[in-house]
Amino acid sequence: SKPGMSQPMLTDDAADWNLAVPAEFAKALLANRLRLAATAASPSSRVGHVTPGCLGGAAGSAISVLGNTKFACGVSASVVELSAAGTAAAAAGCHPLLAAGVVLNADLPPVCSRAFRPGPPSDTAQALTVQVSDALAQSGCLDAAQLTVGPRHRLQLHVDAVCLSADGSLPDACLLAVSAALANLCLPRLVVPADAGHDDSNSGPSVRSTAAADVGVRRCPSGEKFRPAVLRPGSAVICTSFVAIDNDQLLSVPDGREEALPGAAIVRVFTAGGGDLPVCVVSVQMVGEAASELVGRCCREAVERHAACLAGPLAR
Amino acid sequence: NPDSLMTDILLNGRRVDGRRPNEHRLLRAQLGTQPQADGSALLEHGNSRLLATVHGPAQARAADLSPEEDCVLRVLYNKPPFASMTERRRRGRGDRKQDETALLIEEALGGVVLKQLYRRSQIEIRVLQSDGSELSAAINAVSLALMDAGVAMRGHLAAVTVGYCDQAPLVDLNSYEQSAGLPSLTVACVGQRVLHASVGARLHSQQLDPLLACASRACACVANQLGQDVKAHLLAACCFQSAA
């Protein structure tokens, strides 16, 4: 089936019943252990679908589709000059992701859902930005050394994730797009002026030195490109959301309606790893309460889904 | 130096991307890409991809209603930071260029949507752009999304941007040609009626008539091309219904 359009099919009677008494319909579905979400259609739809490198204007880009939730992520880079005093002060006070040189912003524009109005970023958007930034910072998969350009300069990455369609499991789709976009990054090689006492060995992989001392950092005239491995090769940071009903049923990768079910607890498990790094659970965030064995089950299933994502949509 | 500019744009009768002066870029549309919106359309216009969704008609807010209790059309135009091919600019919420574009789209639609059928209601149109381009692509995407939503319109609103170079009109300018400062005209029309025309860079009065004629023909072509995509979508939907 096409990854772009997924809408579960109901018979006419069932659709009428759903329209008239949606709460009862949902309870009846759960009692029979059925799910209506687009992500429940097949195991591959639960893992998602990623299209890397689709946006020409960005250095690295990806669009992720998870059921009816779609995110577009674009990464662009700029060169920042470091001053010794500034670095120390900045590293002390700011978010660890910012200290590593990655500025992340998740945007939920009005086009993705009726719930979002134009204006300053909504609470959901701000919470999503914080969740995704924390997951990336704590993952241990980011390699900040790849971003150094010479002794005094550094690349700063701007990662913008824009939601195109919101239907539950927002951090899942967002992190899928961000991991794929960071893996897809392709930047022009840079030329740094060589000054006296400058040592070539610690200039970082993005640099060639030149003898001209009065020119700033600029692109290599041959126009060659390089791919910084900001996320360690083969690794990714992935979130898996679950909805726990009555301490009994577990719905993985819920859609908007399932997340809003009354009496349900949402568990979001952030996992990181792959390639040379072991897959581990970075954090677990919950809304509501659930029994500890359910949370344990969530973590185990999240680790399995992480492996499936690395083998499937994020495979390179 | 104007001579070198003209050879940059048009060399041996071919433009920067190899097109002849009267050729359009690739135009492709998909309707109904977002099931939870009332109408949606994804338009590919050359290198740009635009996504437009329509919500409504719905209850209008009391503050928006005019004394005639007419339908209110609100367009929200948003361009993500990675959309521009040349640079990344962090566009704030109150970006005037985006508001102006949204207002121009609203005015163009005001002439084509049958507002008297939707009294006291509000149709909200949200446009999100990627790989930046111009106003005409946005108008095309919005009219497709309105068609998908089933909003009553007088006809297919199509828009195109034409420019003038070396005494020859160029159809469907791309972003390189637009930023070069050619005299350009963005026209949106329904059949023979022109609903929106805006000029970019200085246009000589003698160049206006041939450009307008060229633009109306180009709009008819665009409407034809997009109409085929709409028909294909409707046929696919009908076949699905009859098979089910």
Coordinates of C-alpha atoms in Angstrom, one line a residue:
Chain A
S1 CA 0.0 0.0 0.0
K2 CA 1.1 3.6 -0.6
P3 CA 2.9 5.0 2.4
G4 CA 1.3 8.4 1.9
M5 CA -2.3 7.6 2.5
S6 CA -3.4 5.2 5.2
Q7 CA -7.0 5.2 6.4
P8 CA -8.5 2.2 8.0
M9 CA -11.6 0.9 6.3
L10 CA -14.9 0.5 8.1
T11 CA -18.2 -1.0 6.9
D12 CA -21.0 1.5 6.7
D13 CA -22.7 0.2 9.8
A14 CA -19.6 0.4 11.8
A15 CA -18.8 3.9 10.6
D16 CA -22.3 5.1 11.6
W17 CA -21.9 3.5 15.0
N18 CA -18.5 5.2 15.4
L19 CA -20.0 8.6 14.5
A20 CA -23.0 8.2 16.9
V21 CA -21.3 6.8 20.0
P22 CA -17.6 7.0 19.6
A23 CA -16.8 6.2 23.3
E24 CA -18.8 3.0 23.2
F25 CA -17.3 2.0 19.8
A26 CA -13.8 2.4 21.2
K27 CA -14.7 0.3 24.3
A28 CA -16.1 -2.4 22.1
L29 CA -13.0 -2.4 19.9
L30 CA -10.8 -2.8 23.0
A31 CA -12.9 -5.5 24.5
N32 CA -12.4 -7.5 21.3
R33 CA -8.7 -6.6 21.2
L34 CA -9.0 -4.7 17.9
R35 CA -7.3 -1.5 16.8
L36 CA -8.5 1.0 14.3
A37 CA -5.2 2.9 14.0
A38 CA -3.4 3.2 10.7
T39 CA -0.2 2.1 12.4
A40 CA -1.8 -1.2 13.4
A41 CA -2.4 -2.3 9.8
S42 CA 0.8 -4.2 9.4
P43 CA 4.2 -4.6 11.2
S44 CA 5.9 -2.4 8.6
S45 CA 3.5 0.4 9.2
R46 CA 4.3 0.3 12.9
V47 CA 8.0 0.8 12.0
G48 CA 7.4 3.6 9.6
H49 CA 8.7 4.7 6.3
V50 CA 11.5 7.2 5.7
T51 CA 12.5 9.1 2.5
P52 CA 16.0 10.6 2.9
G53 CA 17.5 13.3 0.9
C54 CA 14.3 14.6 -0.7
L55 CA 14.6 18.3 0.0
G56 CA 17.1 20.1 -2.2
G57 CA 17.5 23.2 -0.2
A58 CA 18.9 21.6 2.9
A59 CA 22.2 19.9 3.6
G60 CA 20.5 16.9 5.0
S61 CA 16.9 16.1 4.9
A62 CA 14.3 13.3 5.4
I63 CA 10.6 12.9 5.5
S64 CA 9.2 10.2 7.8
V65 CA 5.7 8.7 7.6
L66 CA 4.3 6.8 10.6
G67 CA 0.6 5.9 9.9
N68 CA -1.0 9.3 9.3
T69 CA 1.7 11.3 11.1
K70 CA 4.3 12.9 8.8
F71 CA 7.4 14.9 9.6
A72 CA 9.8 16.7 7.3
C73 CA 13.2 17.4 8.7
G74 CA 15.8 19.7 7.2
V75 CA 19.4 20.3 8.5
S76 CA 21.5 23.3 7.5
A77 CA 24.9 24.3 8.8
S78 CA 26.7 27.6 9.5
V79 CA 30.2 28.3 10.7
V80 CA 30.6 29.8 14.2
E81 CA 33.7 31.4 15.6
L82 CA 34.6 30.2 19.2
S83 CA 36.2 32.4 21.7
A84 CA 37.8 30.7 24.7
A85 CA 35.8 32.6 27.4
G86 CA 32.6 32.1 25.4
T87 CA 33.0 28.4 25.2
A88 CA 33.4 27.8 28.9
A89 CA 30.5 30.0 29.9
A90 CA 28.3 28.6 27.2
A91 CA 29.0 25.0 28.0
A92 CA 28.2 25.7 31.7
G93 CA 24.8 27.2 31.2
C94 CA 23.1 25.9 28.1
H95 CA 21.6 22.7 26.9
P96 CA 24.1 19.9 26.2
L97 CA 22.9 19.6 22.6
L98 CA 23.7 23.3 22.1
A99 CA 27.1 22.8 23.6
A100 CA 27.7 20.0 21.0
G101 CA 26.7 22.4 18.3
V102 CA 23.3 21.3 17.3
V103 CA 20.3 23.6 17.5
L104 CA 17.0 21.7 17.2
N105 CA 13.5 23.0 16.7
A106 CA 10.4 21.1 16.2
D107 CA 7.5 23.0 14.6
L108 CA 3.8 22.1 14.6
P109 CA 2.3 24.5 12.1
P110 CA -1.4 24.9 11.6
V111 CA -1.4 22.7 8.5
C112 CA -0.7 19.6 10.4
S113 CA -3.8 19.6 12.5
R114 CA -6.9 21.5 13.3
A115 CA -5.8 21.8 16.9
F116 CA -2.9 24.1 16.2
R117 CA -3.4 27.8 15.7
P118 CA -1.0 30.3 14.1
G119 CA 1.1 32.3 16.5
P120 CA 3.9 31.5 19.0
P121 CA 4.8 27.8 19.4
S122 CA 2.2 25.9 21.3
D123 CA 2.9 24.0 24.5
T124 CA 2.9 20.7 22.5
A125 CA 5.5 22.1 20.1
Q126 CA 7.7 23.3 22.9
A127 CA 7.4 20.1 24.8
L128 CA 8.2 18.1 21.7
T129 CA 11.3 20.2 21.1
V130 CA 12.5 19.6 24.6
Q131 CA 11.8 15.8 24.4
V132 CA 13.6 15.4 21.2
S133 CA 16.6 17.6 22.2
D134 CA 17.0 15.7 25.5
A135 CA 16.8 12.4 23.8
L136 CA 19.5 13.3 21.3
A137 CA 21.7 14.9 24.0
Q138 CA 21.5 11.9 26.3
S139 CA 21.8 9.3 23.6
G140 CA 25.6 9.1 23.5
C141 CA 25.4 8.7 19.7
L142 CA 26.3 12.3 18.8
D143 CA 29.9 12.9 17.8
A144 CA 30.6 16.6 18.4
A145 CA 34.2 16.3 17.2
Q146 CA 33.0 15.9 13.6
L147 CA 31.9 19.5 13.7
T148 CA 35.2 21.2 14.5
V149 CA 36.6 23.4 11.7
G150 CA 40.1 24.5 12.6
P151 CA 41.2 25.6 16.0
R152 CA 38.8 28.6 16.3
H153 CA 35.7 27.7 14.3
R154 CA 33.0 25.1 14.6
L155 CA 30.1 24.1 12.5
Q156 CA 26.7 24.7 14.0
L157 CA 23.9 22.5 12.7
H158 CA 20.3 23.8 12.6
V159 CA 17.9 20.9 12.6
D160 CA 14.3 22.0 11.8
A161 CA 11.6 19.3 12.1
V162 CA 8.2 20.4 10.7
C163 CA 5.1 18.4 11.1
L164 CA 3.1 17.9 8.0
S165 CA 0.3 15.9 9.5
A166 CA -0.2 15.1 13.2
D167 CA -2.0 12.0 14.3
G168 CA -0.4 10.7 17.5
S169 CA 3.1 9.4 18.2
L170 CA 4.7 12.7 17.4
P171 CA 8.1 12.1 19.0
D172 CA 8.3 8.8 17.2
A173 CA 7.9 10.3 13.7
C174 CA 10.0 13.3 14.6
L175 CA 13.0 11.3 15.9
L176 CA 12.8 9.0 12.9
A177 CA 13.1 12.0 10.5
V178 CA 15.8 13.7 12.6
S179 CA 18.0 10.5 12.7
A180 CA 17.6 10.0 9.0
A181 CA 18.4 13.6 8.2
L182 CA 21.5 13.6 10.3
A183 CA 22.7 10.4 8.7
N184 CA 22.1 12.0 5.3
L185 CA 24.1 15.2 5.9
C186 CA 26.4 16.3 3.0
L187 CA 28.3 19.5 3.5
P188 CA 30.9 21.3 1.3
R189 CA 34.5 20.9 2.4
L190 CA 35.8 24.0 4.1
V191 CA 39.2 25.9 3.9
V192 CA 40.6 27.4 7.0
P193 CA 43.5 30.0 7.0
A194 CA 46.6 28.5 8.5
D195 CA 48.3 30.6 11.2
A196 CA 51.6 30.2 12.9
G197 CA 51.5 27.4 15.4
H198 CA 48.4 25.9 13.9
D199 CA 48.6 22.1 14.1
D200 CA 47.1 20.2 11.2
S201 CA 46.4 17.1 13.3
N202 CA 43.6 18.4 15.3
S203 CA 41.7 20.4 12.7
G204 CA 38.9 18.0 12.3
P205 CA 37.7 16.1 9.2
S206 CA 36.1 19.0 7.5
V207 CA 39.2 21.1 6.9
R208 CA 42.0 21.8 4.6
S209 CA 44.5 24.4 5.6
T210 CA 45.8 27.1 3.3
A211 CA 48.7 29.5 3.5
A212 CA 46.6 32.7 3.1
A213 CA 46.3 34.0 6.6
D214 CA 43.9 36.9 6.1
V215 CA 41.0 35.1 4.6
G216 CA 38.2 33.6 6.8
V217 CA 36.7 30.2 6.6
R218 CA 35.3 29.6 3.2
R219 CA 34.3 26.8 0.9
C220 CA 36.9 24.7 -0.9
P221 CA 37.2 26.0 -4.5
S222 CA 37.1 22.5 -5.9
G223 CA 33.5 22.2 -4.5
E224 CA 34.0 18.8 -3.1
K225 CA 31.7 17.5 -0.4
F226 CA 32.1 15.4 2.7
R227 CA 29.7 13.6 5.0
P228 CA 30.3 14.3 8.7
A229 CA 29.2 11.4 10.8
V230 CA 27.4 13.5 13.4
L231 CA 25.4 10.4 14.5
R232 CA 27.8 7.5 14.8
P233 CA 27.6 5.3 11.8
G234 CA 24.8 2.8 11.9
S235 CA 23.3 4.3 15.0
A236 CA 20.0 6.2 15.5
V237 CA 17.9 7.7 18.3
I238 CA 14.3 6.3 18.2
C239 CA 11.2 6.8 20.3
T240 CA 8.4 4.3 20.7
S241 CA 5.1 5.3 22.2
F242 CA 2.8 2.9 23.9
V243 CA -0.7 3.4 25.4
A244 CA -1.5 1.2 28.4
I245 CA -5.2 0.5 29.0
D246 CA -6.4 -0.8 32.4
N247 CA -2.9 -2.3 33.1
D248 CA -3.8 -5.0 30.7
Q249 CA -3.6 -4.1 27.0
L250 CA -0.7 -2.4 25.4
L251 CA -1.1 -0.5 22.1
S252 CA 2.2 0.3 20.4
V253 CA 2.6 3.5 18.3
P254 CA -0.9 4.9 19.0
D255 CA -2.7 7.3 16.8
G256 CA -4.3 10.5 18.0
R257 CA -7.6 8.9 19.1
E258 CA -5.9 6.2 21.0
E259 CA -3.6 8.6 22.8
A260 CA -6.7 10.5 24.0
L261 CA -8.6 7.5 25.3
P262 CA -9.9 8.0 28.8
G263 CA -8.1 6.0 31.5
A264 CA -5.1 5.3 29.3
A265 CA -1.5 5.9 30.3
I266 CA 1.0 7.0 27.6
V267 CA 4.5 5.5 27.9
R268 CA 7.2 6.9 25.6
V269 CA 10.5 4.9 25.5
F270 CA 13.5 6.6 23.9
T271 CA 16.2 4.2 22.7
A272 CA 19.6 4.9 21.2
G273 CA 22.3 2.8 19.7
G274 CA 23.1 0.6 16.7
G275 CA 26.3 0.0 14.7
D276 CA 29.2 -0.2 17.2
L277 CA 27.1 1.1 20.1
P278 CA 24.8 -1.3 22.0
V279 CA 21.1 -0.5 21.8
C280 CA 20.0 0.9 25.2
V281 CA 17.0 2.7 26.7
V282 CA 17.8 6.4 27.2
S283 CA 14.7 7.6 29.0
V284 CA 11.1 6.6 29.7
Q285 CA 8.5 9.3 29.9
M286 CA 5.0 8.7 31.1
V287 CA 1.7 10.4 31.3
G288 CA -0.5 8.7 33.8
E289 CA 0.4 5.6 35.7
A290 CA 1.1 2.0 34.7
A291 CA 2.2 -1.2 36.4
S292 CA 6.0 -1.8 36.5
E293 CA 5.8 -5.1 34.5
L294 CA 3.9 -3.2 31.7
V295 CA 6.7 -0.6 31.6
G296 CA 9.2 -3.4 31.4
R297 CA 7.3 -4.9 28.5
C298 CA 7.3 -1.5 26.8
C299 CA 11.1 -1.2 27.1
R300 CA 11.6 -4.7 25.7
E301 CA 9.3 -4.1 22.7
A302 CA 10.9 -0.7 22.2
V303 CA 14.4 -2.2 21.9
E304 CA 13.0 -4.8 19.4
R305 CA 11.4 -2.0 17.4
H306 CA 14.7 -0.1 17.4
A307 CA 16.4 -3.0 15.8
A308 CA 13.6 -3.2 13.2
C309 CA 13.9 0.5 12.4
L310 CA 17.7 0.2 12.0
A311 CA 17.2 -2.8 9.6
G312 CA 14.2 -1.2 7.8
P313 CA 13.6 2.5 7.1
L314 CA 17.0 3.7 8.5
A315 CA 19.1 1.2 6.7
R316 CA 21.8 2.8 4.5
Chain B
N1 CA 25.5 44.9 -17.3
P2 CA 22.1 44.2 -18.9
D3 CA 23.6 42.4 -21.9
S4 CA 25.4 39.8 -19.8
L5 CA 22.2 39.4 -17.8
M6 CA 20.2 38.6 -20.9
T7 CA 22.7 36.0 -22.1
D8 CA 22.6 34.4 -18.6
I9 CA 18.9 34.0 -18.8
L10 CA 18.5 33.1 -22.4
L11 CA 21.3 31.4 -24.4
N12 CA 20.7 30.1 -27.9
G13 CA 17.0 30.2 -27.3
R14 CA 17.2 28.0 -24.1
R15 CA 16.9 29.0 -20.5
V16 CA 19.0 28.1 -17.5
D17 CA 17.2 24.7 -17.0
G18 CA 17.1 23.9 -20.8
R19 CA 13.5 25.0 -21.4
R20 CA 12.4 27.0 -24.3
P21 CA 10.7 30.3 -23.6
N22 CA 7.2 28.9 -23.9
E23 CA 7.7 25.7 -21.9
H24 CA 6.3 25.1 -18.4
R25 CA 8.1 23.2 -15.6
L26 CA 6.9 19.9 -14.5
L27 CA 3.5 20.2 -12.9
R28 CA 2.0 17.3 -10.9
A29 CA -0.7 17.2 -8.2
Q30 CA -2.0 14.7 -5.7
L31 CA -5.3 15.3 -4.0
G32 CA -6.4 14.0 -0.7
T33 CA -3.0 13.4 0.9
Q34 CA -4.2 14.2 4.4
P35 CA -7.4 12.3 5.3
Q36 CA -8.1 14.2 8.5
A37 CA -8.4 17.6 6.7
D38 CA -11.5 18.3 4.7
G39 CA -9.5 18.9 1.5
S40 CA -5.8 18.6 0.8
A41 CA -3.4 18.8 -2.1
L42 CA 0.3 18.2 -2.7
L43 CA 1.6 20.1 -5.7
E44 CA 4.9 19.6 -7.4
H45 CA 5.9 22.6 -9.5
G46 CA 9.4 22.1 -10.9
N47 CA 11.6 21.9 -7.8
S48 CA 9.0 23.2 -5.4
R49 CA 6.6 21.1 -3.4
L50 CA 3.6 22.7 -1.8
L51 CA 1.2 21.2 0.6
A52 CA -2.2 22.9 1.0
T53 CA -5.0 21.9 3.4
V54 CA -8.6 23.2 3.7
H55 CA -10.6 23.1 6.9
G56 CA -14.2 24.1 6.7
P57 CA -16.7 25.5 6.1
A58 CA -17.0 25.8 9.8
Q59 CA -18.5 28.2 12.4
A60 CA -17.0 31.6 12.0
R61 CA -15.8 33.6 14.9
A62 CA -18.0 36.6 15.7
A63 CA -15.1 39.0 15.3
D64 CA -14.5 37.9 11.7
L65 CA -18.0 38.4 10.4
S66 CA -18.7 41.3 8.1
P67 CA -22.1 43.0 8.2
E68 CA -23.2 41.1 5.1
E69 CA -22.6 37.8 6.9
D70 CA -20.6 36.6 4.0
C71 CA -18.2 33.7 4.1
V72 CA -14.8 34.4 5.6
L73 CA -11.7 32.9 3.9
R74 CA -8.5 32.8 6.0
V75 CA -5.3 31.7 4.4
L76 CA -2.3 30.9 6.6
Y77 CA 0.9 30.7 4.6
N78 CA 4.0 29.2 6.2
K79 CA 7.4 28.5 4.9
P80 CA 9.8 26.3 6.9
P81 CA 13.4 27.4 7.4
F82 CA 14.9 24.8 5.1
A83 CA 12.6 25.8 2.2
S84 CA 14.8 28.2 0.4
M85 CA 17.3 26.7 -2.0
T86 CA 20.0 29.3 -1.3
E87 CA 20.1 30.0 2.4
R88 CA 18.5 29.2 5.6
R89 CA 16.6 32.1 7.1
R90 CA 14.8 31.8 10.3
R91 CA 11.4 33.2 9.5
G92 CA 9.5 34.6 12.5
R93 CA 5.8 34.2 13.0
G94 CA 5.1 37.8 12.0
D95 CA 7.0 37.7 8.7
R96 CA 5.5 40.3 6.5
K97 CA 6.2 38.7 3.3
Q98 CA 4.3 35.6 4.4
D99 CA 1.4 37.7 5.5
E100 CA 1.3 39.6 2.3
T101 CA 1.3 36.4 0.2
A102 CA -1.5 35.0 2.4
L103 CA -3.5 38.2 1.8
L104 CA -3.0 38.1 -2.0
I105 CA -4.2 34.5 -2.1
E106 CA -7.3 35.4 0.0
E107 CA -8.1 38.2 -2.4
A108 CA -7.7 36.0 -5.5
L109 CA -9.9 33.3 -3.9
G110 CA -12.6 35.8 -3.0
G111 CA -13.5 36.2 -6.6
V112 CA -13.8 32.5 -7.3
V113 CA -15.3 30.8 -4.3
L114 CA -19.1 31.1 -4.2
K115 CA -19.3 32.8 -0.9
Q116 CA -23.0 33.3 -0.8
L117 CA -23.4 29.5 -0.3
Y118 CA -21.4 29.6 2.9
R119 CA -22.9 32.3 5.0
R120 CA -21.6 32.9 8.5
S121 CA -18.9 30.3 8.0
Q122 CA -15.2 30.3 7.7
I123 CA -13.0 28.3 5.3
E124 CA -9.5 28.0 6.6
I125 CA -6.8 27.3 4.1
R126 CA -3.3 26.4 5.3
V127 CA -0.4 26.4 3.0
L128 CA 3.0 25.0 3.9
Q129 CA 5.8 25.4 1.3
S130 CA 9.0 23.5 0.8
D131 CA 11.9 24.2 -1.7
G132 CA 10.7 27.8 -2.1
S133 CA 9.0 29.3 -5.1
E134 CA 6.4 31.9 -5.8
L135 CA 2.9 33.0 -5.3
S136 CA 1.5 31.3 -8.4
A137 CA 2.4 27.8 -7.2
A138 CA 0.6 28.6 -3.9
I139 CA -2.6 29.7 -5.7
N140 CA -2.6 26.5 -7.8
A141 CA -2.2 24.3 -4.7
V142 CA -4.9 26.1 -2.8
S143 CA -7.4 25.8 -5.6
L144 CA -6.7 22.1 -5.9
A145 CA -7.2 21.7 -2.2
L146 CA -10.5 23.6 -2.4
M147 CA -11.6 21.2 -5.1
D148 CA -10.7 18.3 -3.0
A149 CA -12.8 19.7 -0.1
G150 CA -15.8 20.1 -2.4
V151 CA -16.1 23.9 -1.9
A152 CA -18.2 25.5 -4.6
M153 CA -16.2 27.6 -7.0
R154 CA -16.9 29.4 -10.2
G155 CA -14.1 27.5 -12.1
H156 CA -10.6 26.3 -11.9
L157 CA -8.3 29.1 -10.6
A158 CA -4.9 28.7 -12.2
A159 CA -1.9 31.0 -11.8
V160 CA 1.4 31.4 -13.6
T161 CA 4.3 33.8 -13.5
V162 CA 5.6 35.1 -16.9
G163 CA 8.5 37.4 -17.5
Y164 CA 10.0 39.4 -20.4
C165 CA 13.5 38.9 -21.7
D166 CA 15.0 40.1 -25.0
Q167 CA 11.6 41.0 -26.5
A168 CA 10.2 37.5 -25.8
P169 CA 7.9 36.4 -23.1
L170 CA 9.2 33.7 -20.8
V171 CA 6.6 31.4 -19.3
D172 CA 6.8 30.0 -15.8
L173 CA 9.8 31.7 -14.3
N174 CA 11.9 29.7 -11.9
S175 CA 13.6 31.2 -8.9
Y176 CA 16.8 32.0 -10.6
E177 CA 15.0 34.0 -13.3
Q178 CA 12.8 35.7 -10.7
S179 CA 15.7 36.8 -8.5
A180 CA 17.6 38.1 -11.6
G181 CA 15.1 41.0 -11.7
L182 CA 13.3 40.4 -15.0
P183 CA 10.1 42.3 -15.5
S184 CA 7.6 39.7 -14.4
L185 CA 3.8 39.4 -14.1
T186 CA 2.0 36.9 -11.9
V187 CA -1.5 36.3 -13.2
A188 CA -4.3 34.1 -11.7
C189 CA -7.4 33.6 -13.9
V190 CA -10.5 31.6 -14.2
G191 CA -11.2 30.9 -17.9
Q192 CA -11.0 34.3 -19.5
R193 CA -11.4 36.4 -16.3
V194 CA -8.3 37.6 -14.6
L195 CA -8.6 37.6 -10.8
H196 CA -5.2 38.6 -9.7
A197 CA -2.3 40.3 -11.4
S198 CA 0.9 41.5 -9.7
V199 CA 4.0 42.9 -11.3
G200 CA 7.5 42.3 -10.1
A201 CA 10.3 44.7 -11.2
R202 CA 9.6 47.5 -13.7
L203 CA 7.4 46.6 -16.6
H204 CA 7.1 48.9 -19.6
S205 CA 3.6 49.7 -20.7
Q206 CA 4.2 48.4 -24.2
Q207 CA 5.2 45.0 -22.8
L208 CA 2.1 44.7 -20.7
D209 CA -0.4 43.6 -23.4
P210 CA 1.6 40.8 -25.0
L211 CA 2.6 39.6 -21.5
L212 CA -1.1 39.5 -20.4
A213 CA -2.1 37.6 -23.5
C214 CA 0.8 35.1 -23.0
A215 CA -0.2 34.7 -19.3
S216 CA -3.8 33.9 -20.0
R217 CA -2.8 31.2 -22.5
A218 CA -0.4 29.8 -20.0
C219 CA -3.0 29.8 -17.3
A220 CA -5.3 27.8 -19.5
C221 CA -2.5 25.3 -20.0
V222 CA -1.9 25.0 -16.3
A223 CA -5.6 24.6 -15.7
N224 CA -5.8 21.9 -18.3
Q225 CA -2.8 20.0 -16.9
L226 CA -4.0 20.1 -13.3
G227 CA -7.5 19.3 -14.4
Q228 CA -6.1 16.0 -15.8
D229 CA -4.6 15.2 -12.3
V230 CA -8.0 16.0 -10.7
K231 CA -9.9 13.8 -13.1
A232 CA -7.4 10.9 -12.5
H233 CA -8.0 11.3 -8.7
L234 CA -11.8 11.3 -9.2
L235 CA -11.7 8.3 -11.4
A236 CA -9.5 6.4 -9.0
A237 CA -11.9 7.2 -6.2
C238 CA -14.9 6.2 -8.2
C239 CA -13.4 2.9 -9.2
F240 CA -12.5 2.2 -5.6
Q241 CA -16.1 2.9 -4.6
S242 CA -17.6 0.6 -7.2
A243 CA -15.2 -2.2 -6.4
A244 CA -15.9 -2.1 -2.7

